[in-house]
C-alpha positions as CSV (number, residue, x, y, z in Angstrom):
1,M,0.5,0.4,0.1
2,G,1.1,3.4,-0.9
3,V,1.9,5.4,2.1
4,T,3.0,9.6,1.7
5,E,3.9,11.5,4.5
6,P,3.7,15.1,4.0
7,V,6.9,16.8,5.2
8,N,4.6,19.4,7.9
9,Q,1.9,16.5,8.7
10,S,2.9,14.7,12.1
11,T,3.6,11.3,12.5
12,E,0.2,11.0,14.7
13,T,-1.5,11.1,11.2
14,R,-1.4,8.6,8.5
15,Q,-2.3,10.0,5.1
16,Y,-3.2,7.0,2.2
17,S,-2.9,7.9,-1.5
18,H,-4.1,4.9,-2.1
19,R,-6.0,1.9,-2.8
20,P,-4.2,-2.1,-2.8
21,A,-4.9,-4.5,-5.6
22,S,-4.4,-7.7,-6.6
23,S,-4.5,-9.0,-10.1
24,N,-8.1,-10.7,-8.7
25,E,-9.0,-7.8,-7.3
26,S,-9.5,-4.4,-8.3
27,Y,-9.8,-1.4,-5.4
28,L,-9.2,1.7,-7.8
29,V,-11.1,4.6,-5.4
30,E,-14.3,6.2,-7.3
31,M,-14.2,10.2,-7.7
32,D,-17.7,9.7,-5.5
33,S,-16.4,7.1,-3.5
34,L,-16.8,8.4,0.2
35,R,-14.0,9.7,2.1
36,I,-13.3,8.2,5.6
37,I,-11.2,9.4,8.3
38,I,-10.5,7.0,11.2
39,V,-9.3,8.5,14.9
40,E,-7.9,5.7,16.8
41,D,-5.3,5.0,20.0
42,E,-5.3,1.8,19.1
43,N,-2.8,1.9,15.9
44,L,-3.9,-2.0,15.3
45,L,-7.0,-1.3,15.4
46,C,-6.4,1.4,13.2
47,E,-4.7,-0.2,10.7
48,L,-7.6,-3.2,11.0
49,L,-10.4,-0.6,9.9
50,Q,-8.4,1.3,7.5
51,N,-7.1,-2.0,6.2
52,A,-10.3,-4.0,6.2
53,L,-12.4,-0.2,4.8
54,T,-10.6,-0.2,1.6
55,R,-11.3,-3.4,0.3
56,I,-15.1,-1.6,0.7
57,A,-15.8,-0.7,-2.6
58,G,-17.5,3.4,-3.0
59,F,-14.7,3.9,0.3
60,D,-12.0,5.7,0.4
61,V,-10.3,6.5,4.5
62,V,-8.2,9.2,3.4
63,A,-6.7,9.4,6.8
64,T,-6.9,7.9,10.1
65,Y,-5.9,9.9,13.7
66,T,-4.1,9.4,16.6
67,N,-5.8,12.5,18.1
68,G,-8.8,14.1,18.3
69,Q,-7.1,17.4,17.9
70,K,-5.0,17.3,14.8
71,A,-8.3,16.1,12.9
72,Y,-10.6,18.4,13.5
73,E,-7.2,20.9,12.2
74,D,-7.2,18.9,8.8
75,L,-10.7,19.2,8.0
76,E,-10.8,21.2,5.5
77,R,-7.7,19.3,3.9
78,T,-9.5,15.8,4.8
79,R,-13.3,16.8,3.6
80,P,-14.5,13.6,5.1
81,A,-18.2,12.5,4.3
82,V,-18.0,10.8,7.6
83,A,-15.8,10.2,10.9
84,L,-14.8,7.4,12.8
85,L,-14.9,8.0,16.4
86,D,-13.5,5.9,19.7
87,I,-14.9,6.9,22.3
88,D,-12.1,6.9,24.9
89,L,-9.6,8.8,23.4
90,G,-6.4,8.5,25.6
91,L,-5.6,12.1,24.9
92,G,-6.6,15.6,24.0
93,W,-10.2,15.5,23.4
94,T,-12.7,12.6,23.9
95,G,-14.3,10.8,21.1
96,V,-17.7,12.4,21.7
97,E,-16.0,16.5,22.1
98,T,-13.9,15.6,18.3
99,G,-17.9,14.4,16.7
100,L,-18.8,18.2,18.7
101,R,-16.0,19.8,16.7
102,L,-16.2,18.1,13.3
103,R,-19.7,19.1,13.4
104,Q,-19.5,22.9,14.7
105,D,-17.4,23.1,11.2
106,D,-19.0,20.5,9.2
107,P,-23.2,20.3,9.9
108,Q,-23.1,16.8,7.6
109,I,-20.4,15.1,8.5
110,G,-21.2,11.6,9.8
111,L,-20.5,10.4,12.7
112,V,-19.8,6.8,14.5
113,M,-18.2,6.2,17.6
114,L,-17.3,2.8,18.5
115,S,-17.1,1.8,22.2
116,N,-15.0,-1.6,23.9
117,Y,-18.6,-0.9,26.3
118,A,-21.9,-0.1,25.6
119,L,-23.3,3.4,26.6
120,P,-27.2,3.8,27.3
121,D,-26.0,7.1,28.1
122,L,-23.6,8.2,25.4
123,L,-26.9,9.8,23.0
124,H,-28.3,12.1,25.6
125,T,-24.5,13.3,25.7
126,I,-25.4,14.9,22.3
127,P,-27.6,18.0,21.7
128,E,-30.3,17.1,20.6
129,H,-30.1,19.3,17.1
130,Q,-26.5,17.0,16.2
131,V,-27.3,14.1,17.2
132,K,-29.0,13.0,14.1
133,G,-25.7,10.8,11.9
134,W,-24.2,9.9,15.1
135,S,-23.8,5.8,15.2
136,Y,-22.2,3.6,17.3
137,L,-21.1,0.3,17.3
138,L,-18.9,-1.5,20.1
139,K,-15.2,-2.0,18.8
140,K,-16.2,-6.0,19.1
141,S,-18.5,-6.0,16.5
142,I,-16.6,-4.0,13.3
143,Y,-15.2,-7.3,13.4
144,N,-18.1,-7.8,11.3
145,I,-18.3,-6.4,8.4
146,E,-22.1,-5.8,7.1
147,S,-22.3,-4.1,10.7
148,L,-19.7,-1.4,10.5
149,V,-20.7,-0.7,6.7
150,R,-24.1,-0.8,7.7
151,A,-23.4,1.7,11.2
152,I,-20.8,4.2,8.3
153,Q,-24.1,4.2,5.5
154,G,-26.3,4.9,7.6
155,A,-24.9,7.8,9.3
156,K,-23.5,9.6,6.2
157,D,-27.2,9.0,5.6
158,G,-28.3,10.6,9.2
159,L,-29.6,8.2,11.0
160,V,-28.9,6.7,13.8
161,I,-27.1,3.2,13.8
162,L,-27.2,1.5,17.5
163,D,-24.8,-1.5,18.7
164,P,-27.4,-5.1,18.7
165,A,-26.1,-5.3,22.5
166,L,-26.7,-0.2,23.7
167,L,-30.9,-2.4,21.5
168,E,-30.8,-4.9,24.1
169,M,-29.5,-3.3,27.0
170,A,-32.7,-0.9,26.5
171,A,-34.7,-3.6,25.9
172,R,-34.4,-5.4,29.7
173,Q,-34.8,-2.1,30.8
174,R,-37.5,-0.5,29.1
175,K,-39.9,1.9,30.3
176,S,-43.6,3.1,29.2
177,P,-45.1,4.0,27.0
178,V,-41.9,1.8,25.6
179,H,-42.9,-1.7,27.0
180,Q,-46.9,-1.1,25.0
181,L,-44.1,-2.8,22.1
182,S,-45.3,-6.1,21.6
183,K,-42.7,-8.2,20.6
184,R,-42.4,-8.0,17.0
185,Q,-42.2,-4.3,17.0
186,T,-39.4,-4.3,19.5
187,D,-37.4,-6.7,16.8
188,I,-38.5,-4.5,14.1
189,L,-37.1,-1.6,16.2
190,A,-34.0,-3.2,16.9
191,L,-33.6,-3.4,12.6
192,V,-34.5,-0.4,12.1
193,S,-32.0,1.6,14.6
194,Q,-29.7,-1.1,12.6
195,G,-30.4,1.2,9.4
196,Y,-32.1,-1.5,8.1
197,T,-34.6,-1.0,4.7
198,N,-38.5,-1.7,4.8
199,S,-38.1,-3.5,2.1
200,A,-34.3,-5.9,4.6
201,I,-36.7,-6.2,7.1
202,A,-39.4,-7.5,5.4
203,K,-36.8,-9.9,3.8
204,T,-35.0,-10.8,7.9
205,L,-38.4,-12.0,9.0
206,F,-40.3,-12.5,6.3
207,L,-42.9,-10.8,6.4
208,S,-44.9,-8.1,3.8
209,E,-43.6,-4.6,3.2
210,K,-46.9,-3.8,3.6
211,S,-47.3,-5.3,7.3
212,I,-43.6,-3.8,8.4
213,E,-45.4,-0.6,7.0
214,N,-48.1,-1.3,9.8
215,Q,-45.8,-2.3,12.7
216,L,-44.0,1.0,11.6
217,T,-47.5,2.5,12.0
218,G,-48.2,1.4,14.8
219,I,-44.7,1.8,16.2
220,Y,-44.6,4.8,16.3
221,S,-48.5,6.0,18.1
222,A,-47.1,4.0,20.4
223,L,-44.3,6.3,21.0
224,H,-46.6,9.3,19.8
225,I,-44.4,10.9,17.2
226,N,-46.1,12.4,14.3
227,S,-44.4,10.7,11.5
228,G,-47.3,12.4,8.9
229,N,-44.8,16.0,9.7
230,P,-42.0,15.3,6.8
231,E,-39.7,17.9,9.4
232,E,-39.8,15.0,11.3
233,H,-37.7,11.9,10.7
234,A,-39.7,9.4,12.2
235,R,-37.5,6.3,12.6
236,V,-34.3,8.6,13.5
237,K,-36.9,9.8,17.2
238,A,-38.6,6.0,17.3
239,V,-35.0,5.0,18.4
240,L,-34.1,8.0,20.5
241,T,-37.1,8.0,21.6
242,F,-36.3,3.7,23.0
243,L,-34.1,5.0,24.1
244,D,-34.5,7.6,26.7
245,Q,-37.2,5.6,27.9
246,S,-35.4,3.1,29.2
């Protein structure tokens, strides 16, 4: 893999110029590829993430960092669509602080928070007007490439994608009105939180898309969400309400 180390760039930044290729595989970066930065102070995990993501068509890891300040300083140059952030960075800003700083300069950037532990109160530390486009994954879940890609794509699309472990914790502790949800509705809400579309949920649960739509209508009603308001993102609101009342 080609690695470019600009003369004026801190050694805390690892800048990658292109993707690896072999005789059997092509990983050329397309013009419309999704630009990603990684902020992770565990070098082995950072390299694992970078190697995994550069092998996914349409993804381009443009830089990695060991601290949030440097990632923020380079934001204008790197122009990422999504940032993967370790919540527990060893020095300087935390992952959440880094995410909030990045959002100040680029409100559209998607953020994927990575943690060794389930932190059910994480989203409540984020200002409500900024919470869309924040995903949350346990580090053990990144080995499931499908889950990792779903979290990244969801963050880019402005969704809130949560690790299944966080949903399970919330389900065990849920209170009114979330307790009104049936098991089927809870299952559907869990899939919504993981970025599944109605079509994907229908295939997973062996139901029709119309049935999923009806179930979602029931979920919105139980959680007092006005799904008819075009300014309200009902799916995101449902996931946040589920957590807020857990």
